[in-house]
Coordinates of C-alpha atoms in Angstrom, one line a residue:
M11 CA 0.0 0.0 0.0
N12 CA 1.3 3.4 -1.0
F13 CA 0.6 5.6 2.0
K14 CA 1.5 8.7 0.1
D15 CA -1.2 8.1 -2.5
L16 CA -3.7 7.2 0.3
A17 CA -2.9 10.4 2.1
A18 CA -3.3 12.4 -1.1
Q19 CA -6.7 10.7 -1.8
L20 CA -7.9 11.4 1.8
T21 CA -6.8 15.0 1.5
R22 CA -8.7 15.5 -1.8
L23 CA -11.8 13.8 -0.2
Y24 CA -11.6 16.1 2.8
E25 CA -11.3 19.2 0.6
K26 CA -14.5 18.3 -1.2
L27 CA -16.5 18.2 2.1
N28 CA -18.5 21.2 3.3
R29 CA -17.9 23.0 6.6
A30 CA -20.5 21.0 8.6
Q31 CA -19.1 17.7 7.5
K32 CA -15.6 18.8 8.3
L33 CA -16.7 19.8 11.8
V34 CA -18.4 16.5 12.4
I35 CA -15.4 14.4 11.2
V36 CA -13.0 16.5 13.3
G37 CA -15.2 16.3 16.4
T38 CA -15.6 12.5 16.0
L39 CA -11.9 12.1 15.6
F40 CA -11.1 14.1 18.7
A41 CA -13.8 12.2 20.7
V42 CA -12.2 8.8 19.7
I43 CA -8.7 10.0 20.6
G44 CA -9.9 11.4 23.9
F45 CA -11.7 8.1 24.8
I46 CA -8.5 6.2 24.0
V47 CA -6.4 8.6 26.1
F48 CA -8.9 8.2 28.9
L49 CA -8.7 4.4 28.8
I50 CA -4.9 4.6 28.8
L51 CA -4.8 7.0 31.8
Y52 CA -7.5 5.0 33.7
T53 CA -5.6 1.7 33.1
S54 CA -2.3 3.3 34.2
S55 CA -3.9 4.8 37.3
A56 CA -5.6 1.4 38.2
R57 CA -2.2 -0.3 37.8
S58 CA -0.6 2.3 40.0
N59 CA -3.3 1.7 42.7
N60 CA -3.0 -2.1 42.5
Y61 CA -3.5 -2.7 46.2
A62 CA -5.6 -5.5 47.9
V63 CA -7.0 -6.0 51.3
L64 CA -4.7 -7.7 53.8
F65 CA -6.9 -7.7 56.8
D66 CA -10.3 -6.1 57.5
H67 CA -12.5 -5.6 60.6
L68 CA -9.4 -5.2 62.8
S69 CA -9.4 -3.7 66.2
S70 CA -7.3 -0.6 66.9
K71 CA -4.8 -2.7 68.9
D72 CA -4.4 -5.4 66.2
A73 CA -4.1 -2.8 63.5
G74 CA -1.3 -1.0 65.3
L75 CA 0.6 -4.2 65.8
I76 CA 0.3 -5.3 62.2
I77 CA 1.4 -1.8 61.0
Q78 CA 4.5 -2.1 63.1
E79 CA 5.3 -5.5 61.5
L80 CA 4.8 -4.0 58.0
E81 CA 7.0 -1.1 58.7
K82 CA 9.7 -3.3 60.2
E83 CA 9.6 -5.5 57.0
G84 CA 9.6 -2.4 54.7
I85 CA 6.3 -3.3 53.1
P86 CA 4.2 -0.5 51.7
Y87 CA 0.6 -0.3 52.9
K88 CA -2.5 1.8 52.8
I89 CA -5.4 2.4 55.3
P90 CA -8.4 3.3 53.2
Q91 CA -10.8 3.1 56.2
D92 CA -10.8 2.3 59.9
G93 CA -9.9 -1.4 60.5
V94 CA -8.8 -2.1 56.9
I95 CA -5.1 -2.5 55.8
E96 CA -4.1 -2.9 52.1
V97 CA -0.8 -4.0 50.6
P98 CA 0.4 -4.5 47.0
R99 CA -1.7 -7.1 45.3
E100 CA 1.2 -9.3 44.2
R101 CA 2.4 -9.6 47.8
V102 CA -0.9 -9.9 49.7
Y103 CA -0.8 -13.7 50.3
K104 CA 2.8 -13.9 51.3
V105 CA 2.4 -11.0 53.7
R106 CA -0.8 -12.5 55.2
I107 CA 0.9 -15.8 55.8
N108 CA 4.0 -14.1 57.3
I109 CA 1.8 -11.9 59.6
A110 CA -0.4 -14.9 60.7
S111 CA 2.7 -17.0 61.6
K112 CA 3.5 -14.3 64.2
G113 CA 0.2 -14.6 65.8
F114 CA -1.6 -11.6 64.4
P115 CA -4.3 -10.5 64.7
K116 CA -4.3 -11.4 68.4
E117 CA -7.9 -10.5 69.1
S118 CA -9.4 -12.8 66.5
H119 CA -11.3 -15.9 67.6
V120 CA -9.3 -19.1 68.2
G121 CA -10.8 -22.5 67.5
F122 CA -9.7 -26.1 67.9
E123 CA -6.2 -25.2 66.5
L124 CA -5.4 -24.7 70.2
F125 CA -5.0 -28.5 70.4
D126 CA -2.5 -28.6 67.5
Q127 CA 0.4 -28.3 69.9
Q128 CA 0.3 -30.4 73.0
Q129 CA 2.0 -29.1 76.1
F130 CA 3.5 -31.5 78.6
G131 CA 2.5 -31.0 82.1
S132 CA -0.9 -29.5 81.3
T133 CA -3.6 -30.4 83.8
D134 CA -7.2 -31.5 83.2
F135 CA -8.4 -28.0 84.2
D136 CA -6.2 -26.5 81.4
Q137 CA -7.6 -28.9 78.9
K138 CA -11.2 -28.0 79.9
V139 CA -10.4 -24.2 79.6
K140 CA -8.9 -24.8 76.2
F141 CA -11.9 -26.8 75.0
L142 CA -14.2 -24.1 76.2
R143 CA -12.2 -21.4 74.4
A144 CA -12.0 -23.5 71.2
L145 CA -15.8 -24.2 71.3
E146 CA -16.6 -20.5 71.8
G147 CA -14.2 -19.5 69.0
E148 CA -15.6 -22.0 66.5
L149 CA -19.2 -20.9 67.3
A150 CA -18.2 -17.2 66.9
R151 CA -16.5 -18.0 63.5
T152 CA -19.6 -19.8 62.3
I153 CA -22.0 -17.0 63.3
Q154 CA -19.7 -14.4 61.8
S155 CA -19.8 -16.3 58.5
L156 CA -23.5 -15.4 58.2
Q157 CA -24.2 -12.6 55.8
P158 CA -26.0 -10.0 58.0
I159 CA -23.4 -10.3 60.8
E160 CA -20.2 -8.4 60.9
R161 CA -18.8 -9.5 64.3
A162 CA -19.9 -12.0 66.9
S163 CA -18.8 -13.2 70.3
V164 CA -20.0 -16.3 72.2
H165 CA -19.8 -17.1 75.9
L166 CA -20.7 -20.5 77.2
A167 CA -21.6 -21.4 80.8
L168 CA -21.0 -25.2 81.2
P169 CA -21.8 -26.4 84.7
K170 CA -20.0 -29.3 86.3
E171 CA -21.7 -32.6 85.8
S172 CA -23.3 -34.2 88.9
V173 CA -24.4 -37.8 89.5
F174 CA -27.5 -36.5 91.3
V175 CA -30.3 -35.5 88.9
S176 CA -31.8 -33.0 91.3
K177 CA -28.5 -31.1 91.4
Q178 CA -27.8 -30.9 87.7
T179 CA -27.9 -27.4 86.2
A180 CA -28.7 -26.8 82.5
P181 CA -26.0 -25.1 80.5
S182 CA -26.6 -21.6 79.0
A183 CA -25.0 -19.3 76.4
S184 CA -24.9 -15.7 75.6
V185 CA -24.2 -14.3 72.1
V186 CA -23.3 -10.7 71.2
V187 CA -23.7 -9.8 67.5
K188 CA -23.0 -6.7 65.5
S189 CA -25.0 -6.4 62.3
A190 CA -23.5 -5.1 59.1
D191 CA -24.3 -1.6 57.9
G192 CA -27.8 -1.3 56.6
M193 CA -28.8 -4.9 57.6
R194 CA -31.0 -6.2 60.4
L195 CA -31.5 -9.7 61.7
S196 CA -35.0 -11.1 61.2
R197 CA -36.8 -13.3 63.7
K198 CA -36.0 -16.5 61.6
Q199 CA -32.3 -15.6 61.6
I200 CA -32.3 -15.1 65.4
L201 CA -34.1 -18.4 65.9
G202 CA -31.5 -20.1 63.6
I203 CA -28.6 -18.7 65.6
K204 CA -30.2 -20.0 68.8
N205 CA -30.7 -23.4 67.4
L206 CA -27.1 -23.4 66.0
V207 CA -25.6 -22.7 69.4
A208 CA -27.9 -25.1 71.2
A209 CA -27.1 -28.0 68.8
A210 CA -23.3 -27.5 69.3
V211 CA -23.4 -27.8 73.1
P212 CA -24.8 -30.9 74.9
N213 CA -28.0 -30.5 76.9
L214 CA -28.3 -26.8 75.9
K215 CA -31.8 -25.7 75.0
P216 CA -32.6 -22.9 72.5
E217 CA -34.5 -20.9 75.2
N218 CA -31.3 -20.8 77.3
V219 CA -29.4 -19.0 74.6
K220 CA -29.6 -15.2 74.9
I221 CA -28.7 -12.9 72.0
V222 CA -28.1 -9.1 72.3
N223 CA -26.9 -6.6 69.7
E224 CA -24.0 -4.2 69.9
F225 CA -26.3 -1.7 71.7
G226 CA -27.1 -4.2 74.5
E227 CA -30.7 -4.7 73.2
P228 CA -32.1 -8.3 73.5
L229 CA -33.1 -10.0 70.3
S230 CA -36.0 -12.5 70.2
E231 CA -37.3 -14.7 67.5
A232 CA -41.0 -14.5 68.5
G233 CA -41.2 -11.3 70.6
E234 CA -42.0 -13.2 73.8
D235 CA -38.6 -12.8 75.3
G236 CA -37.7 -9.6 73.5
S237 CA -38.3 -6.0 74.4
E238 CA -41.8 -4.5 74.8
G239 CA -41.4 -2.6 71.6
E240 CA -40.9 -5.7 69.5
L241 CA -43.9 -7.4 71.2
A242 CA -46.1 -4.4 70.7
K243 CA -45.1 -4.2 67.0
L244 CA -45.8 -7.9 66.5
Q245 CA -49.2 -7.6 68.2
M246 CA -50.1 -4.6 66.1
Q247 CA -49.2 -6.4 62.8
Y248 CA -51.3 -9.3 63.9
K249 CA -54.3 -7.1 64.6
N250 CA -54.0 -5.1 61.4
R251 CA -53.7 -8.2 59.3
Y252 CA -56.9 -9.8 60.7
E253 CA -58.8 -6.5 60.5
K254 CA -57.8 -6.2 56.8
V255 CA -59.0 -9.7 56.1
Y256 CA -62.4 -9.0 57.7
E257 CA -62.7 -5.8 55.7
E258 CA -62.0 -7.6 52.4
K259 CA -64.6 -10.2 53.3
V260 CA -67.3 -7.5 53.8
V261 CA -66.4 -5.6 50.6
D262 CA -66.3 -8.9 48.5
V263 CA -69.8 -9.8 49.8
L264 CA -71.4 -6.4 49.1
A265 CA -69.6 -5.3 46.0
P266 CA -71.5 -7.4 43.4
F267 CA -75.0 -5.9 44.1
I268 CA -73.9 -2.5 45.4
G269 CA -72.3 -1.7 42.1
G270 CA -68.5 -2.3 42.7
K271 CA -65.9 -2.1 45.3
D272 CA -65.6 1.7 45.0
R273 CA -69.2 2.1 46.2
V274 CA -68.8 0.4 49.6
V275 CA -66.4 1.2 52.5
A276 CA -65.9 -1.2 55.4
K277 CA -63.8 -0.7 58.5
V278 CA -63.5 -3.4 61.1
T279 CA -62.0 -3.2 64.6
I280 CA -61.1 -6.3 66.5
D281 CA -60.2 -6.3 70.2
F282 CA -57.7 -9.1 70.9
D283 CA -56.6 -10.7 74.1
F284 CA -52.9 -11.3 73.8
A285 CA -52.5 -13.0 77.2
R286 CA -51.4 -16.5 76.6
R287 CA -52.7 -19.1 79.1
N288 CA -51.3 -22.6 79.5
S289 CA -53.1 -25.1 81.6
V290 CA -52.8 -28.8 82.6
E291 CA -56.1 -30.7 83.0
E292 CA -56.5 -34.1 84.7
R293 CA -59.7 -36.1 84.4
Y294 CA -60.6 -39.2 86.4
D295 CA -63.2 -41.8 85.4
P296 CA -65.4 -42.7 88.4
E297 CA -66.0 -46.3 87.2
N298 CA -63.4 -48.9 88.2
V299 CA -61.7 -50.8 85.6
V300 CA -60.1 -54.2 86.2
R301 CA -56.4 -53.9 85.5
S302 CA -55.2 -57.4 86.5
E303 CA -56.4 -60.5 88.3
Q304 CA -54.4 -63.4 89.9
S305 CA -55.7 -66.7 91.2
M306 CA -53.6 -69.3 93.2
E307 CA -54.8 -72.7 94.6
E308 CA -52.8 -75.1 96.9
K309 CA -53.7 -78.8 97.8
R310 CA -51.8 -81.4 99.9
E311 CA -52.9 -84.9 101.2
G312 CA -50.8 -87.4 103.3
V313 CA -49.9 -88.7 106.7
A314 CA -48.0 -86.9 109.4
P315 CA -44.3 -87.6 109.6
E316 CA -43.1 -90.2 112.1
Q317 CA -41.6 -89.0 115.3
V318 CA -38.9 -91.2 116.8
G319 CA -39.1 -91.4 120.6
G320 CA -39.2 -93.7 123.6
V321 CA -36.6 -95.5 125.7
P322 CA -33.3 -95.5 124.1
G323 CA -32.4 -98.9 122.8
A324 CA -32.5 -101.2 119.9
V325 CA -36.2 -101.0 119.3
S326 CA -36.3 -97.3 119.3
N327 CA -33.4 -97.1 117.0
I328 CA -34.7 -99.7 114.5
G329 CA -38.1 -98.0 114.0
P330 CA -41.4 -99.6 113.1
V331 CA -41.5 -103.0 111.7
Q332 CA -43.3 -103.7 108.5
G333 CA -46.5 -105.6 108.7
I334 CA -47.5 -104.1 112.0
E335 CA -50.4 -101.5 111.8
S336 CA -49.1 -98.1 112.1
E337 CA -50.6 -95.5 114.4
K338 CA -49.8 -92.5 112.0
S339 CA -52.5 -89.8 111.6
K340 CA -53.6 -88.8 108.0
Q341 CA -53.6 -85.1 106.9
K342 CA -55.5 -83.2 104.1
Y343 CA -54.6 -79.5 103.1
Q344 CA -56.3 -77.2 100.6
K345 CA -55.9 -73.3 99.9
S346 CA -57.3 -71.0 97.2
T347 CA -56.3 -67.3 96.8
T348 CA -57.6 -64.7 94.3
T349 CA -56.1 -61.2 93.8
T350 CA -57.9 -58.5 91.7
N351 CA -56.3 -55.1 90.9
Y352 CA -58.6 -52.2 90.0
E353 CA -57.4 -49.0 88.1
I354 CA -59.0 -45.6 88.1
S355 CA -58.7 -44.2 84.5
K356 CA -57.1 -40.7 84.3
T357 CA -56.7 -38.3 81.3
V358 CA -54.0 -35.6 81.4
S359 CA -54.3 -32.7 78.9
N360 CA -51.7 -30.0 78.4
I361 CA -53.6 -27.0 76.9
K362 CA -51.6 -24.2 75.4
G363 CA -53.5 -21.0 74.7
P364 CA -53.4 -19.3 71.2
F365 CA -51.3 -16.3 70.5
A366 CA -54.4 -14.1 70.7
S367 CA -58.1 -14.6 71.2
I368 CA -60.9 -12.3 69.9
E369 CA -62.8 -10.4 72.6
R370 CA -65.0 -8.2 70.5
V371 CA -65.6 -7.2 66.8
T372 CA -67.1 -4.0 65.7
A373 CA -67.8 -3.1 62.0
A374 CA -68.8 0.1 60.3
V375 CA -70.0 -0.2 56.8
V376 CA -71.0 2.7 54.4
V377 CA -72.7 1.9 51.1
D378 CA -73.7 4.1 48.2
G379 CA -77.3 4.6 47.1
K380 CA -79.0 4.0 43.8
Y381 CA -78.9 6.1 40.6
V382 CA -82.0 6.1 38.5
P383 CA -82.7 8.0 35.3
G384 CA -85.0 11.1 35.8
E385 CA -87.5 12.6 33.4
D386 CA -84.8 14.6 31.7
G387 CA -82.7 11.5 31.2
V388 CA -80.1 12.5 33.8
L389 CA -79.3 10.0 36.6
K390 CA -80.5 11.0 40.0
Y391 CA -79.5 9.7 43.4
E392 CA -82.0 7.6 45.4
P393 CA -81.2 6.4 49.0
R394 CA -81.7 2.7 49.8
S395 CA -84.6 1.5 51.7
S396 CA -84.5 0.3 55.3
E397 CA -85.2 -3.3 54.2
E398 CA -82.1 -3.2 52.0
I399 CA -80.1 -1.8 54.9
E400 CA -81.3 -4.7 57.1
R401 CA -80.3 -7.3 54.5
I402 CA -76.9 -5.7 54.1
S403 CA -76.5 -5.7 57.9
S404 CA -77.3 -9.4 58.1
L405 CA -74.8 -10.2 55.3
V406 CA -72.1 -8.2 57.1
K407 CA -72.8 -10.1 60.4
Q408 CA -72.5 -13.4 58.6
A409 CA -69.2 -12.4 56.9
I410 CA -67.5 -11.3 60.2
G411 CA -68.9 -14.2 62.3
F412 CA -71.1 -12.0 64.5
D413 CA -71.4 -13.2 68.1
P414 CA -73.8 -11.2 70.4
R415 CA -72.3 -12.9 73.5
R416 CA -69.0 -11.1 72.9
G417 CA -70.8 -7.7 72.4
D418 CA -70.1 -7.5 68.7
Q419 CA -71.6 -4.5 66.9
V420 CA -72.4 -3.8 63.2
T421 CA -73.4 -0.5 61.8
V422 CA -74.5 0.0 58.2
S423 CA -75.1 3.5 56.8
N424 CA -76.2 4.8 53.5
F425 CA -74.6 7.9 52.0
K426 CA -74.1 9.5 48.7
F427 CA -70.7 9.0 47.2
E428 CA -69.8 12.2 45.4
S429 CA -67.1 10.7 43.3
T430 CA -69.4 8.0 42.1
A431 CA -72.2 10.4 41.5
Q432 CA -70.0 12.6 39.3
S433 CA -68.7 9.6 37.4
L434 CA -72.2 8.2 36.8
V435 CA -73.8 11.5 35.6
S436 CA -74.7 10.9 32.0
T437 CA -73.7 13.6 29.5
P438 CA -73.2 13.3 25.7
Y439 CA -69.5 13.9 26.2
K440 CA -69.1 11.3 28.9
S441 CA -71.2 8.8 27.0
A442 CA -69.1 9.3 23.9
V443 CA -65.9 8.9 25.9
S444 CA -67.2 5.8 27.6
T445 CA -68.2 4.3 24.2
F446 CA -64.8 5.2 22.8
Y447 CA -63.0 3.6 25.7
A448 CA -65.2 0.5 25.5
Y449 CA -64.0 -0.1 22.0
I450 CA -60.4 1.0 22.4
E451 CA -59.6 -0.5 25.7
P452 CA -59.3 -4.1 24.5
V453 CA -56.7 -3.1 21.8
V454 CA -54.7 -0.7 24.0
P455 CA -51.9 -3.2 24.7
I456 CA -51.4 -3.7 21.0
L457 CA -52.0 -0.1 20.1
K458 CA -49.3 1.3 22.3
Y459 CA -46.7 -0.9 20.6
L460 CA -47.9 0.2 17.2
I461 CA -47.7 3.8 18.1
L462 CA -44.2 3.3 19.5
F463 CA -43.2 1.5 16.3
L464 CA -44.7 4.3 14.2
I465 CA -42.8 7.0 16.2
L466 CA -39.5 5.1 15.8
F467 CA -40.2 4.6 12.1
L468 CA -40.9 8.4 11.5
F469 CA -37.8 9.3 13.5
Y470 CA -35.7 7.0 11.4
K471 CA -37.2 8.3 8.1
K472 CA -37.3 12.0 9.0
V473 CA -34.2 12.4 11.1
I474 CA -31.7 9.6 10.8
V475 CA -31.9 8.9 7.1
P476 CA -31.7 12.6 6.0
F477 CA -28.9 13.2 8.4
S478 CA -26.9 10.2 7.1
E479 CA -27.5 11.2 3.5
K480 CA -26.4 14.8 4.3
M481 CA -23.3 13.5 6.0
L482 CA -22.4 11.1 3.2
E483 CA -23.1 13.6 0.4
V484 CA -20.0 14.8 -1.4
P485 CA -20.7 18.2 -2.9
V486 CA -19.9 18.3 -6.6
E487 CA -18.1 21.5 -7.2
E488 CA -17.1 22.6 -10.7
A489 CA -13.5 21.8 -11.1
P490 CA -11.4 24.8 -12.1
E491 CA -10.4 24.5 -15.6
G492 CA -6.9 23.4 -15.7
E493 CA -4.4 25.1 -17.8
T494 CA -4.6 23.5 -21.2
V495 CA -1.7 23.0 -23.4
L496 CA -3.3 25.2 -26.1
H497 CA -4.0 28.2 -23.7
L498 CA -3.7 31.6 -25.4
D499 CA -2.8 34.7 -23.6
E500 CA -4.7 37.9 -24.2
E501 CA -1.8 39.5 -26.1
E502 CA -1.4 36.4 -28.3
H503 CA -5.1 36.4 -28.8
E504 CA -5.2 40.0 -29.9
S505 CA -2.2 39.6 -32.2
L506 CA -3.7 36.4 -33.5
T507 CA -7.0 38.3 -34.3
E508 CA -5.1 41.1 -36.1
K509 CA -3.2 38.5 -38.1
F510 CA -6.4 36.7 -38.8
T511 CA -8.0 39.9 -40.1
E512 CA -5.1 40.8 -42.2
M513 CA -4.7 37.3 -43.5
R514 CA -8.4 37.1 -44.3
K515 CA -8.3 40.3 -46.3
K516 CA -5.2 39.2 -48.1
V517 CA -6.6 35.7 -48.9
E518 CA -9.9 37.3 -50.0
E519 CA -8.0 39.7 -52.3
Q520 CA -5.7 37.0 -53.7
L521 CA -8.4 34.3 -54.1
G522 CA -11.1 36.7 -55.0
L523 CA -13.4 35.2 -52.3
G524 CA -16.5 37.0 -51.3
E525 CA -19.1 36.6 -48.5
E526 CA -19.2 32.9 -48.9
F527 CA -15.9 32.5 -47.3
S528 CA -16.1 30.4 -44.0
E529 CA -14.5 31.8 -40.9
D530 CA -14.7 28.4 -39.0
E531 CA -12.6 26.7 -41.6
L532 CA -10.1 29.5 -41.4
K533 CA -10.0 29.3 -37.7
Y534 CA -9.5 25.5 -37.9
D535 CA -6.6 26.0 -40.3
I536 CA -5.0 28.6 -38.0
L537 CA -5.5 26.4 -34.9
L538 CA -4.0 23.5 -36.8
E539 CA -0.9 25.6 -37.6
K540 CA -0.7 26.6 -34.0
V541 CA -0.8 22.9 -32.9
K542 CA 1.9 22.0 -35.3
E543 CA 4.1 24.8 -34.0
M544 CA 3.5 23.6 -30.4
A545 CA 4.1 20.0 -31.3
E546 CA 7.5 21.0 -32.7
E547 CA 8.4 23.1 -29.7
R548 CA 6.9 20.8 -26.9
T549 CA 7.2 17.4 -28.3
D550 CA 7.2 15.5 -24.8
E551 CA 4.0 17.2 -23.6
F552 CA 2.3 16.7 -26.8
A553 CA 3.2 13.0 -26.9
A554 CA 1.9 12.6 -23.3
L555 CA -1.4 14.3 -24.3
I556 CA -1.8 12.0 -27.3
N557 CA -1.2 8.9 -25.1
A558 CA -3.8 10.0 -22.6
L559 CA -6.3 10.5 -25.3
I560 CA -5.7 7.1 -26.8
R561 CA -5.9 5.4 -23.3
D562 CA -9.1 7.1 -22.5
E563 CA -10.6 6.1 -25.8
S564 CA -9.6 2.5 -25.4
E565 CA -11.1 2.3 -21.8
L566 CA -14.3 3.8 -23.1
E567 CA -14.5 1.2 -25.9
Q568 CA -13.9 -1.6 -23.4
N569 CA -16.5 -0.4 -21.0
T570 CA -19.0 -0.1 -23.8
A571 CA -18.3 -3.6 -25.0
S572 CA -18.6 -5.1 -21.5
N573 CA -22.0 -3.3 -21.0
I574 CA -23.2 -4.7 -24.4
K575 CA -22.2 -8.3 -23.3
K576 CA -24.1 -7.9 -20.0
E577 CA -27.2 -6.7 -21.7
T578 CA -27.1 -9.5 -24.3
S579 CA -26.5 -12.2 -21.6

């Protein structure tokens, strides 16, 4: 590529543009160059500020100790905000390992790594203290890993184990949490933290885990153990939710025949009893029930055992002789025992009261009247009859579960709704508008996209296309006539004219020509003589001119032949 020719062509193209096009091209060029310069400067500044976080959320004491170590090692650092230290990005991991090997930060939580190094001579008490510290540190690390929590601290109270059940004490725990900026723990998250701590410690119940925030305020998952403000807020939300449900019920029941939801207003007030009562109930059945029955029977029959006695001697030692009638007495024994156990049936019920119970319900309902056409064709307001009000009242009572024993009250009133009256007043203009909207409203979703497309199309045709054509248009200016080879100066032209006049007279006199003599032929002859003279004087320029004419003629013939072939094909 010849850059010199390319530059010359671009220069000629630029010179042919008008002033507005030149300004647009120059402005675009400067904008592109400025954007590239901005990217280069921004990238260089980002590289110059290539620092990464070494430690964050540091205490003032730990931050001071770490800065001392960095200055001692000669490592550059930055402190963008309190508790955060940054070092060059390519050295952050090496520096972090080096600082951690020296035991920094010291105030961070320690876990079970305490047992990585065994110390000889440590007592059982030391091991228990280490285990307690490790367990507290691991729990604090786990809680800190949760998204809303910035910092956490856990303290466990583990009592000594006892062989006596009556003397055993349940363990307890306390947790202090600091929430991140702009975040707040929900009740479910608080309950999750309690269950997490309780599951990590044996025999620890979630209700024995107490959580406070950085301001010392207790946090509760259900409001029972929390502050009075949280309990009151929970009760108010519960009350408002139920009242809104009752109001929607009333409006949904009355809206179809009243004329719409905008023509009925209902407000319900519910008085709740938030005192929770738990009771234990035992019931005994007065009728006895046989639980078990046992029967035992004993029988024995025989003679009494012989008793050896008498005068010592052979006869008494030998005993009775067979064949001689014995004087033994016969015995018969029989015993029967029956045991029946009776049980009194008992039912034990643990009854836990609800979160709230309804004490009283009061409802105030306002309904709009009727609008009937008058003699002049205009709608007029007509109040509802007492029978209709009674029917509406009965419907409202059924919708809210009316109970007269609680002292519930329902009030139904009939008033004229001004906004509804104005909207229902029939005028030719409003009727025409309503008819128009009735036909147009179904196609509004499609119509808005069509209008948007039409606006974009008109913007494209009327703004973008003319602007692009204007910018791409190259003004065709009349090229200044170049200095031809046969250019005649004024003096030469005047002398040539005088010569022509003299020559004309002379020729006419010699040849005897009259008025039929042609000046064009004479001019052609004179011009031909002039061309011959210039050809003799400027042979190189004349030869170049003839070559250019021949080349243009050949190119024209070739283009004509190719066009003829295309048309025939």
